[in-house]
Coordinates of C-alpha atoms and ligand atoms in Angstrom, one line a residue:
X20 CA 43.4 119.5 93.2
X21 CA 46.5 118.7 92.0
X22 CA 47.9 119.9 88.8
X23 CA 49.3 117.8 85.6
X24 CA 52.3 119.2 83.4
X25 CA 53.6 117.3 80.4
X26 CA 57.2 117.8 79.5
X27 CA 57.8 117.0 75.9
X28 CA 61.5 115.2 75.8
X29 CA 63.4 113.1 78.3
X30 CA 66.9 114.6 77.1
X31 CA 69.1 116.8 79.8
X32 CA 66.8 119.6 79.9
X33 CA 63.1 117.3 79.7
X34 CA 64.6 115.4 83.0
X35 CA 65.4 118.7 84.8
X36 CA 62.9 120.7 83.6
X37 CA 60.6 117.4 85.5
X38 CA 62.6 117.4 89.0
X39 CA 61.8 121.5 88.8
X40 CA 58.3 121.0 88.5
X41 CA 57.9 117.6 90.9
X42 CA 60.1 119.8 93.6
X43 CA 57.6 123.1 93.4
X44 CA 54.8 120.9 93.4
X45 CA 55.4 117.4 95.0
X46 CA 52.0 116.0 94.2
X47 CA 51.8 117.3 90.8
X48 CA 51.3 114.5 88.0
X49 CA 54.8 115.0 85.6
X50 CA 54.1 112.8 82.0
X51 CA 57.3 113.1 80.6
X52 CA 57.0 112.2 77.2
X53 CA 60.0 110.6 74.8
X54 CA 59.9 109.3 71.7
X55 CA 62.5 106.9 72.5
X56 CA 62.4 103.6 74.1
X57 CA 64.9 104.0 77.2
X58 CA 66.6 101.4 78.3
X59 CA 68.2 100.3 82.2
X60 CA 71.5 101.6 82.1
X61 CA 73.3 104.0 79.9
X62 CA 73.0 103.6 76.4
X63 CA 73.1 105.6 73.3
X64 CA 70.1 106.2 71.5
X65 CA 68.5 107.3 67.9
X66 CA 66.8 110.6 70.0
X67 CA 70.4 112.0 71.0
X68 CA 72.5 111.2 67.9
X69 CA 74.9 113.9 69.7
X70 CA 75.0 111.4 72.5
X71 CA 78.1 109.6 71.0
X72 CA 80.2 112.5 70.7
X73 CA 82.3 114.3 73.3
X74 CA 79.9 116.1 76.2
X75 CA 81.5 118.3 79.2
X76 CA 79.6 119.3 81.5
X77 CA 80.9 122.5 82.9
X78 CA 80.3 123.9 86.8
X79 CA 77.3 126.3 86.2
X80 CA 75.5 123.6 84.6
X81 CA 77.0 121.1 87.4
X82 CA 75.7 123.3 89.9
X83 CA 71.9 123.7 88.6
X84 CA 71.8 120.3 88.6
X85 CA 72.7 119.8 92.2
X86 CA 70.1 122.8 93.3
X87 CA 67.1 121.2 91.0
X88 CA 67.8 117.6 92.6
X89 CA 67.9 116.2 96.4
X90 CA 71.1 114.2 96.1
X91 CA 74.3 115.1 94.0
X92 CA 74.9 114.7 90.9
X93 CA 78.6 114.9 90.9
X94 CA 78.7 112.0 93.8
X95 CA 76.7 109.5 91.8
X96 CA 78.7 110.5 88.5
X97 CA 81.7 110.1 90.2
X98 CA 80.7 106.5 92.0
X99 CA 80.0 105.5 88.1
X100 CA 83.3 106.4 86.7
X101 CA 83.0 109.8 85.5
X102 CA 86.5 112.3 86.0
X103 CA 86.3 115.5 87.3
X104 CA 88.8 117.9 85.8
X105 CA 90.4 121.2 87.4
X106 CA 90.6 123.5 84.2
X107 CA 93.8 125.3 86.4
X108 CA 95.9 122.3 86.2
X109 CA 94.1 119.2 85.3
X110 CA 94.3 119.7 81.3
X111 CA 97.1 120.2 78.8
X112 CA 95.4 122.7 76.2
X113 CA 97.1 124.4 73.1
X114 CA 95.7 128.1 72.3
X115 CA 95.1 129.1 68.6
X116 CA 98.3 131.0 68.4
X117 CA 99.5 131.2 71.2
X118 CA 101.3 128.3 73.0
X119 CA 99.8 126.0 75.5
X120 CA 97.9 127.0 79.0
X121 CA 100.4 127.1 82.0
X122 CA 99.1 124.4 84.4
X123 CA 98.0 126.4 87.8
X124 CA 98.1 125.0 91.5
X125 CA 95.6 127.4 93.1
X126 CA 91.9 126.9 92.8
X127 CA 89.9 126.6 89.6
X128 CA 86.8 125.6 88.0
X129 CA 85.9 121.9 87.8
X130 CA 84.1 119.9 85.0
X131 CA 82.9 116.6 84.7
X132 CA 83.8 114.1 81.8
X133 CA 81.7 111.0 81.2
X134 CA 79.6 110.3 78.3
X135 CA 76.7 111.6 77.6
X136 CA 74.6 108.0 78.0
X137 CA 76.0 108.0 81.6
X138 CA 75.0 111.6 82.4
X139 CA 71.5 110.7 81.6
X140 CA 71.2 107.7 83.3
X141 CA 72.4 108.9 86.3
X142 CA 69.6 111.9 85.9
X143 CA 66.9 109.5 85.4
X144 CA 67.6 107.2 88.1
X145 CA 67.7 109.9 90.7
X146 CA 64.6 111.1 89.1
X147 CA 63.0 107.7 89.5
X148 CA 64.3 107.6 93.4
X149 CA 63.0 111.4 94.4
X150 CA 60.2 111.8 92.1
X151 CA 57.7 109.6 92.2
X152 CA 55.2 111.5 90.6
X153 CA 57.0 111.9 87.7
X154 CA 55.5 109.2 85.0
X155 CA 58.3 108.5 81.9
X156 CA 56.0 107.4 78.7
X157 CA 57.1 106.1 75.4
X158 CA 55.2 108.4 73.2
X159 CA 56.0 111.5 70.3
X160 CA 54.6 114.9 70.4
X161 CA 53.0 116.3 67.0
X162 CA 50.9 119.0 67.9
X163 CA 49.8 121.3 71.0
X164 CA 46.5 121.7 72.0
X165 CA 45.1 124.9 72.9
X166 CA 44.9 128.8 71.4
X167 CA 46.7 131.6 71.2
X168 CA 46.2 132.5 74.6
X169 CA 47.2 129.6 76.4
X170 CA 47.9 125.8 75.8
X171 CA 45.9 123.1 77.4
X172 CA 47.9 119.8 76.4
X173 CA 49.3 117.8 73.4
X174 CA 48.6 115.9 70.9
X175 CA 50.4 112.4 71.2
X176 CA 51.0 111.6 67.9
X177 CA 50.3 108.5 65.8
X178 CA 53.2 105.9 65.2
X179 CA 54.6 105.5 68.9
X180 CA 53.1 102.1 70.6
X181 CA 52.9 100.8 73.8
X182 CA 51.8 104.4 75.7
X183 CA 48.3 104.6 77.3
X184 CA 47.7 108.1 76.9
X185 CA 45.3 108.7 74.0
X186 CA 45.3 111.0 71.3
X187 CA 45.4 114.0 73.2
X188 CA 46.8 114.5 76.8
X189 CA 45.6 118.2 78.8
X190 CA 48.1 119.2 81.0
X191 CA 48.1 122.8 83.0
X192 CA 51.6 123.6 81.4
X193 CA 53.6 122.0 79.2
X194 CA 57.5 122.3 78.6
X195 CA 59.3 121.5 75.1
X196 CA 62.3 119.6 75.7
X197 CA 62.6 117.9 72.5
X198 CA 66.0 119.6 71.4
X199 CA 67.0 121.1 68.4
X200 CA 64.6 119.4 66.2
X201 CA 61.7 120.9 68.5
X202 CA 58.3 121.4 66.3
X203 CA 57.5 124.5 68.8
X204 CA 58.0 126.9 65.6
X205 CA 55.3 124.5 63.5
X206 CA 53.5 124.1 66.3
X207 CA 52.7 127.5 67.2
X208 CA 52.1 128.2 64.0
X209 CA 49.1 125.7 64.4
X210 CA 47.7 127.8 67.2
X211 CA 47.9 131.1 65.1
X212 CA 51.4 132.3 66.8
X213 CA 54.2 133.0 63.3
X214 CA 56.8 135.4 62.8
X215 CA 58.9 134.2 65.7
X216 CA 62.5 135.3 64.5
X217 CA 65.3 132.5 64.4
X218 CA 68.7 132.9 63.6
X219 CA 71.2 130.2 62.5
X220 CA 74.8 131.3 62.4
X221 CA 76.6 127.6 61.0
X222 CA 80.6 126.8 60.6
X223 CA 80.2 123.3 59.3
X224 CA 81.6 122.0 62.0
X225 CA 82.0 118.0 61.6
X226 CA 82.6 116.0 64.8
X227 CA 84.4 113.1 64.5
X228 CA 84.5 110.7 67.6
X229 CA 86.1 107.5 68.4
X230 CA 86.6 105.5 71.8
X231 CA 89.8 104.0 72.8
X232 CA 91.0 101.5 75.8
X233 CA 93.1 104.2 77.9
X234 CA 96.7 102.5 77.3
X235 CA 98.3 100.3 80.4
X236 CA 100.3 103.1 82.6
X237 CA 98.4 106.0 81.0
X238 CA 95.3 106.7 83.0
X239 CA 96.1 109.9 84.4
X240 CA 97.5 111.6 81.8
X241 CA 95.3 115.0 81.9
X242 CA 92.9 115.7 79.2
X243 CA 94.0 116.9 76.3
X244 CA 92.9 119.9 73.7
X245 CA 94.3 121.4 70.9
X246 CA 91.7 124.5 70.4
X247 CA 90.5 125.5 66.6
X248 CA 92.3 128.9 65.0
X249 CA 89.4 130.9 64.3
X250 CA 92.4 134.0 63.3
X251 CA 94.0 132.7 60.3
X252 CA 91.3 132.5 57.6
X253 CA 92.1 128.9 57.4
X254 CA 89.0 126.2 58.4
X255 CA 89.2 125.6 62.3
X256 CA 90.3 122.2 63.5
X257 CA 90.8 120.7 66.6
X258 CA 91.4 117.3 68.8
X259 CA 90.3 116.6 72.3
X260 CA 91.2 113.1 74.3
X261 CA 88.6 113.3 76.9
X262 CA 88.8 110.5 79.8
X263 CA 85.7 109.0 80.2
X264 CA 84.0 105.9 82.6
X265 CA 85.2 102.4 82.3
X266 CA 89.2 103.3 81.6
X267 CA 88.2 104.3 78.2
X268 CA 88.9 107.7 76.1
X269 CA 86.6 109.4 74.3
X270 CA 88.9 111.4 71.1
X271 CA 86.7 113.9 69.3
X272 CA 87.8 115.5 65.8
X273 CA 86.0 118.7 65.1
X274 CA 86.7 120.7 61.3
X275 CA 84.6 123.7 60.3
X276 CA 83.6 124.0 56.7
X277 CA 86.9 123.0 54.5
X278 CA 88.6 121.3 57.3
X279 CA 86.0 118.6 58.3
X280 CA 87.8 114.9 59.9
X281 CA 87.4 111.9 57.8
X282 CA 85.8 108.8 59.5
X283 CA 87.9 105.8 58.4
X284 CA 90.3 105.2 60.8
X285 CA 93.3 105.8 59.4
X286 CA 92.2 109.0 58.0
X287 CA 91.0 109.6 61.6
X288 CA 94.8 109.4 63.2
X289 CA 96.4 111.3 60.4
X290 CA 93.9 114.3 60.9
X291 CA 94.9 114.6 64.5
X292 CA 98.7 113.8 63.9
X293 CA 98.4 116.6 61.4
X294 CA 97.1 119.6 63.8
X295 CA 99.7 122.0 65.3
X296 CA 100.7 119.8 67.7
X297 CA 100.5 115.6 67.2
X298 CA 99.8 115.3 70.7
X299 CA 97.0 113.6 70.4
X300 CA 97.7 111.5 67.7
X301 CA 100.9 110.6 69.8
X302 CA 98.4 109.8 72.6
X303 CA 96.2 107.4 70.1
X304 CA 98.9 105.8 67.8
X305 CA 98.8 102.4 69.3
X306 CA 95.4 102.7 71.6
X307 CA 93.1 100.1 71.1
X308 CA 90.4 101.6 69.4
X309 CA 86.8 100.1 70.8
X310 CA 84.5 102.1 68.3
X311 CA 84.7 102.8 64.7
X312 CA 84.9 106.4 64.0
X313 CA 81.4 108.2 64.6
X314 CA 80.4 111.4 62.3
X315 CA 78.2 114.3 63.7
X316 CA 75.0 114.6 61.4
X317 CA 75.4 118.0 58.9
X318 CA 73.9 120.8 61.1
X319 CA 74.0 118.8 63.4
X320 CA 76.6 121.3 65.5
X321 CA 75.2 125.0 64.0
X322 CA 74.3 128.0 66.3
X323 CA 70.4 128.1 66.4
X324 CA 68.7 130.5 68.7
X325 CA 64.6 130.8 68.5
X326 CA 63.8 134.6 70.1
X327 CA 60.4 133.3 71.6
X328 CA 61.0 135.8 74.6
X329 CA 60.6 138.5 71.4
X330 CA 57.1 137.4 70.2
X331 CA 55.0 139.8 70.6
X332 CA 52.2 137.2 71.0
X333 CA 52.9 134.3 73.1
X334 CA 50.6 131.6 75.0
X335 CA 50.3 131.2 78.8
X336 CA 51.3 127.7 79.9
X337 CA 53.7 126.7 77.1
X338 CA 57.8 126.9 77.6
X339 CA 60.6 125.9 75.5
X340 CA 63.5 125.1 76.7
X341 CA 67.3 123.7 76.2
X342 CA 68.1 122.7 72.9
X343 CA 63.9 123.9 71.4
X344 CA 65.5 126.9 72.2
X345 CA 68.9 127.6 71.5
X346 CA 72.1 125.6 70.4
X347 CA 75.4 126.5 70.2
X348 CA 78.4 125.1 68.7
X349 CA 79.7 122.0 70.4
X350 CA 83.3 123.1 70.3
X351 CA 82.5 125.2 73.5
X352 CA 81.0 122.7 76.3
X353 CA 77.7 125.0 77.1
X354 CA 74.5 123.3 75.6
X355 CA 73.8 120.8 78.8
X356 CA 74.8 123.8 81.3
X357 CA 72.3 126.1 79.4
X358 CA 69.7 123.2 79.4
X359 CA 70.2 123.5 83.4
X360 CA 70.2 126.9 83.7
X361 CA 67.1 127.1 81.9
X362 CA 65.4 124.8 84.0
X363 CA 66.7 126.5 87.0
X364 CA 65.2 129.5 85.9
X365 CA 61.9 127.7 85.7
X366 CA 62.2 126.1 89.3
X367 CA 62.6 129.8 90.5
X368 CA 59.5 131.4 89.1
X369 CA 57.3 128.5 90.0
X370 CA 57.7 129.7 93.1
X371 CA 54.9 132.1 92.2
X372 CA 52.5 129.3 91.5
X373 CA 52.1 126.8 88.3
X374 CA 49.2 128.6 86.6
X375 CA 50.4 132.3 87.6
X376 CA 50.2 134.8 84.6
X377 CA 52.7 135.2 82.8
X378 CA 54.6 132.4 84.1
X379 CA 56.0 131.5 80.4
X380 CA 57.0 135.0 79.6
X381 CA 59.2 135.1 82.6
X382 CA 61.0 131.9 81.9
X383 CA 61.7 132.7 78.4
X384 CA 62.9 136.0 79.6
X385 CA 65.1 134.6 82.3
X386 CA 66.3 131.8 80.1
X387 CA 67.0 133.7 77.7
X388 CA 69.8 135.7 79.6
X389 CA 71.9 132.2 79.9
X390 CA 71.2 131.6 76.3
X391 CA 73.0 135.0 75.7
X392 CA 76.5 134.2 77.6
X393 CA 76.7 131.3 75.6
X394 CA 75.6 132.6 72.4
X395 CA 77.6 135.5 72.7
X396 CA 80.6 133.0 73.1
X397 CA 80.1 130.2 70.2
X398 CA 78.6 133.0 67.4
X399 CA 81.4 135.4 68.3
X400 CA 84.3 133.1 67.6
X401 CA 82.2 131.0 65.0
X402 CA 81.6 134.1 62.6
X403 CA 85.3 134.3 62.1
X404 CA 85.7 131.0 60.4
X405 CA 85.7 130.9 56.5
X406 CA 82.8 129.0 54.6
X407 CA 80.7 130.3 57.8
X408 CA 76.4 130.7 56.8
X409 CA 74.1 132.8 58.5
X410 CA 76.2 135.6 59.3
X411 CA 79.2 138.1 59.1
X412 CA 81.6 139.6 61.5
X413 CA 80.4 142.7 62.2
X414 CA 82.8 145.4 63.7
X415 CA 81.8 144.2 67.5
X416 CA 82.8 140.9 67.1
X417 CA 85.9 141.7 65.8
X418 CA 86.4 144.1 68.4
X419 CA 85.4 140.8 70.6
X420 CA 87.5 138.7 69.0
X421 CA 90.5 140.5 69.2
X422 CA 90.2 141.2 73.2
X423 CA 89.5 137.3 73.6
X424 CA 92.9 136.8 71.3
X425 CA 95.0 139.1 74.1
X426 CA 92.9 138.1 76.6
X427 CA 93.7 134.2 75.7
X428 CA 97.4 134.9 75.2
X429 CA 97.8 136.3 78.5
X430 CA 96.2 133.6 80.0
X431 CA 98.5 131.5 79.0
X432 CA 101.0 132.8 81.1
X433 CA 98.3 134.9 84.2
X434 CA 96.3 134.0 86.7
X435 CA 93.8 136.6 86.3
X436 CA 93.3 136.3 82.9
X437 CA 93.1 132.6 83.4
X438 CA 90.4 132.8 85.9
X439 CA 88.4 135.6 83.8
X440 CA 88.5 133.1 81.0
X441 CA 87.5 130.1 83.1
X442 CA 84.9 131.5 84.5
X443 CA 83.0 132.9 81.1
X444 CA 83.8 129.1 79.6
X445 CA 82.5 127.1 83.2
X446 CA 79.1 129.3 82.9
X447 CA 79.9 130.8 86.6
X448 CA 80.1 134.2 85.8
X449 CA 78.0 136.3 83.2
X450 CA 80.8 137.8 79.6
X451 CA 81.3 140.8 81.7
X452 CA 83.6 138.9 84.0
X453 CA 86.5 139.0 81.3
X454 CA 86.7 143.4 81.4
X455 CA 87.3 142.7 85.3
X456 CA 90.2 144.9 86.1
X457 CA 92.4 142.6 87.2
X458 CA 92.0 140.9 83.7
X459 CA 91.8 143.8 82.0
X460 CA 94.6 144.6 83.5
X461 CA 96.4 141.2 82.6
X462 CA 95.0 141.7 78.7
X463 CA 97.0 144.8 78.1
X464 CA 99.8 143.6 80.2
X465 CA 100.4 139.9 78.1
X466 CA 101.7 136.5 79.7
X467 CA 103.5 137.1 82.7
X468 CA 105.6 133.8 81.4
X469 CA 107.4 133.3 78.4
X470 CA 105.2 130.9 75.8
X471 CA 105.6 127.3 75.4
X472 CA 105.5 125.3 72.1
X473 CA 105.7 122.1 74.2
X474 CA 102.7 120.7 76.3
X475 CA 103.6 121.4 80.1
X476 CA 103.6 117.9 81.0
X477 CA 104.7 116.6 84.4
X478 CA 108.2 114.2 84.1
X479 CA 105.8 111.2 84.5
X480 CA 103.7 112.3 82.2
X481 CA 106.3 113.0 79.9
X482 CA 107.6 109.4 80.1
X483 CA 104.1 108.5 79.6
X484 CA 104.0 110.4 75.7
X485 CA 107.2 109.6 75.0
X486 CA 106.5 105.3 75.5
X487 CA 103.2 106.2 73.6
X488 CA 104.2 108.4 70.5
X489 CA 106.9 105.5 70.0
X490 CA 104.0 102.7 70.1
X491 CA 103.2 100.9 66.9
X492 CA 99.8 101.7 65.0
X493 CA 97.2 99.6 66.3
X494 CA 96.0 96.9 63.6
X495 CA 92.4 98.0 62.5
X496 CA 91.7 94.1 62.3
X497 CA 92.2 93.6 65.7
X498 CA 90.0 96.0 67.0
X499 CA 86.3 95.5 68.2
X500 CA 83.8 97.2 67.3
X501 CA 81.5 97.9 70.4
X502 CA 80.5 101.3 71.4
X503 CA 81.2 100.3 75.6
Ligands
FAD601 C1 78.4 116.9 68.6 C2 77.9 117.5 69.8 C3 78.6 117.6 71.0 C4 78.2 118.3 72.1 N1 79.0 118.4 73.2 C5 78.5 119.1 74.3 C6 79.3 119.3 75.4 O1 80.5 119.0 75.4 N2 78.8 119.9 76.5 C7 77.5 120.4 76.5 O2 77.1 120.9 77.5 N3 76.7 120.2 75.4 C8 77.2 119.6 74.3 N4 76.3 119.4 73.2 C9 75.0 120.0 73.3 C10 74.0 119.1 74.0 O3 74.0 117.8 73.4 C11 72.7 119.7 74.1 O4 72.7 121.0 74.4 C12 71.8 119.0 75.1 O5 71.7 117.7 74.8 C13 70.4 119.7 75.2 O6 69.5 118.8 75.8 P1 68.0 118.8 75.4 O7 67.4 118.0 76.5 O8 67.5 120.2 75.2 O9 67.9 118.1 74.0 P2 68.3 116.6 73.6 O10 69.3 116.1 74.5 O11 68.4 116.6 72.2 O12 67.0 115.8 74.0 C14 65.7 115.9 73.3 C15 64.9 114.7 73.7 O13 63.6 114.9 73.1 C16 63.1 113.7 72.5 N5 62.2 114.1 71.5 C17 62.4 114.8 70.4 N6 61.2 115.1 69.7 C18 60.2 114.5 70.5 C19 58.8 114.5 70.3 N7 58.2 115.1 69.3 N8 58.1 113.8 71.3 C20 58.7 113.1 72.3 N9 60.1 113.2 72.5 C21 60.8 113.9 71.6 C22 64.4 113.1 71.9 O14 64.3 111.7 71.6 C23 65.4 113.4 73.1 O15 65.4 112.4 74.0 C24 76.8 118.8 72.1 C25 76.0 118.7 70.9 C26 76.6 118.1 69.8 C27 75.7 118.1 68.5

């Protein structure tokens, strides 16, 4: 007989976390449950408010995805419109204090930029192609079924239309995928399981996003990121101009607690003209805006981790994963690549059969580990930002945050510590990769090359700036107001 698994959440790690289970068991029934109505085509949508803000999707997250489906992600992204992006040489970034990144020729790590209503399109229609067993339904989640021991099912809750399912839907495991406002915690509690420890560490950080037309002539200028300061006591801000499908730009805003981007538009451009370097504002001055300016919900952007792996108690047959059980700070790129980590972790043990004991304890435990990289990351930097709740630098993350200073200076001008540092960021190597001794090594040492205060732009990229920084401001009233 063939087994049924209900995944709770058809976000990045619901739809991945449904091609691992449909791969291990091809026959297996897969309800994948969203509250949402989705749509043909990519679209934004009330169940990802995120969605319309900047999302990279870095090359360990890339590369899950292409082991947990049968054709390539990256291929079909590409077809679509989405840019891939060597972090050696195809971005100009600014370092906290620093100077700007020397651009490399060698090999390095590649990301993907589209939006994130692409991203998930292209996962769901692959889905639909390779995995017929897995059924999408238009239904919310408000309650598991089951005991301590193990979970049976869910409870489909009232309010959603339109699904067949019934009131309650048994299922011999069932995976929450329903992101950071997950009701695992509640939930469990329902079932007799409390005391799981949580830990929020939050900067404010405020997103501001708005899409442009890429300007005639411009289209390969590289992307473009001037980092946060998390050194000087001051709030961090930031800019990124991110190229995205359909010639447009994606510019993302981000303040921690002090510092947070206004949304009106004008407000908008002086924010960015205002950072350490007006780069980006130079890039935007007279770009045809095609969005208003969009504003990341309060909390919206905090470190959350749930330590489910911890409980002491825990049923068989229920597994939280991406955002239900950790989220990070935007500013670093890593929630998607977690989400696919974590269902990659899942794929791997079900090797050992769907109902095998302990099956949930070792995909918490196993997810966990990638939750930990990025963690370690986003709380180390974020703890050093004023105005920060949840936490204080202790005297290991200042330890850490000075050997990521040196370490980020010297990559700035070397190749080793470059490549130590993009490896950590792409989610290809585990923390441990930056006390190499080759980037040791090139810590201690410092830049090999003098630092720049100017972006190191190509001469045809120069001439590119220089025609845009000269360009009039774009009159609001002219603008449209379409999100594509
Ligand atoms: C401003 C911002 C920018 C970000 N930028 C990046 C980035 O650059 N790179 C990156 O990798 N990550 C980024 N992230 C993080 C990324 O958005 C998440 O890590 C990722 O979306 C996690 O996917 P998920 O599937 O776990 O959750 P989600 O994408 O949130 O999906 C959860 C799904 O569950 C559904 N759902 C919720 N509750 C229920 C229920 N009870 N019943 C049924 N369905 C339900 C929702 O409608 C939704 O479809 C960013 C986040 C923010 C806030």
């Amino acid at each position: 007989m063939s087994h049924r698994a209900v995944v709770i959440g058809a976000g990045v790690a619901g739809l991945l976390a449904a091609a691992a289970l449909s791969r291990a068991e091809p026959t297996m029934q897969v309800h994948l449950l969203e509250q949402d109505e989705l749509t043909e085509g990519p679209a934004d949508r009330r169940g990802v408010p995120q969605g319309r803000h900047a999302h990279l999707l870095m090359a360990g997250g890339l590369a899950a995805m292409e082991s947990l489906l049968p054709v390539s992600v990256r291929d079909r992204l590409l077809v679509a419109g989405a840019h891939e992006i060597a972090l050696g040489n195809g971005m100009l970034a600014l370092t906290p204090d620093s100077g700007w990144f020397h651009r490399w020729q060698g090999d390095s790590p590649r990301m993907i930029t589209c939006t994130r209503a692409l991203l998930e399109w292209v996962l769901r229609q692959i889905l639909r192609d390779c995995h017929p067993h897995v059924r999408l339904h238009r239904a919310t989640v408000d309650g598991l079924l089951g005991d301590a021991r193990q979970v049976r099912g869910v409870r489909v809750g009232g309010g959603t239309t339109g699904h067949r399912l019934g009131p309650e839907l048994e299922a011999d495991l069932v995976i929450d995928a329903s992101g950071r406002g997950s009701g695992s915690l509640s939930w469990l509690a329902g079932l007799g399981i409390t005391g799981i420890e949580e830990r929020k560490l939050d900067s404010g950080l405020t997103n501001a996003t708005r899409i442009y037309r890429v300007p005639e002539g411009a289209e390969s200028f590289p992307l473009t990121l001037i980092q946060a300061n998390p050194y000087d006591g001051r709030p961090g801000r930031s800019a990124m101009v991110l190229p995205i499908e359909g010639n447009r730009w994606m510019v993302s805003a981000g303040g921690t607690r002090g510092g947070e981007p206004p949304a009106d538009p004008e407000g908008f451009l002086q924010y960015v003209l205002s950072l350490p370097h007006p780069i980006v504002g130079h890039l935007i001055r007279g770009a045809h805006a095609l969005t208003d300016v969009v504003v990341s919900r309060g909390r919206s952007t905090s470190n959350t981790r749930r330590y489910f792996e911890k409980s002491p108690h825990w049923p068989e047959r229920f597994i939280p994963l991406g955002d239900a059980l950790a989220t990070f700070n935007p500013a670093y790129g890593q929630g998607m690549s977690v989400a696919a980590l974590g269902a990659q972790v899942l794929a791997d043990e079900l090797r050992g059969g769907l109902t095998s004991p302990g099956l949930s304890r070792r995909v918490l435990r196993g997810a966990a580990g990638h939750v930990d990289m990025a963690w370690s990351a986003a709380v180390g930097m974020d703890v050093l930002f004023p105005g920060v709740t949840g936490g204080e630098p202790a005297l290991a993350d200042r330890l850490a945050a000075w050997y990521t200073r040196r370490l980020t200076r010297a990559a700035t001008g070397s190749y080793d510590a470059a490549s130590a540092l993009w490896d950590v960021t792409s989610l290809t190597a585990p923390p441990t990769r930056v006390l190499h001794p080759k980037a040791l090594l090139a810590a201690l040492n410092g830049p090999l090359l003098p630092p720049t205060t100017e972006p190191p732009l190509q001469p045809s990229e120069r001439a590119i700036l220089d025609r845009l920084a000269k360009s009039r401001t774009a009159p609001e009233a002219s603008q449209g107001r379409r999100t594509r």
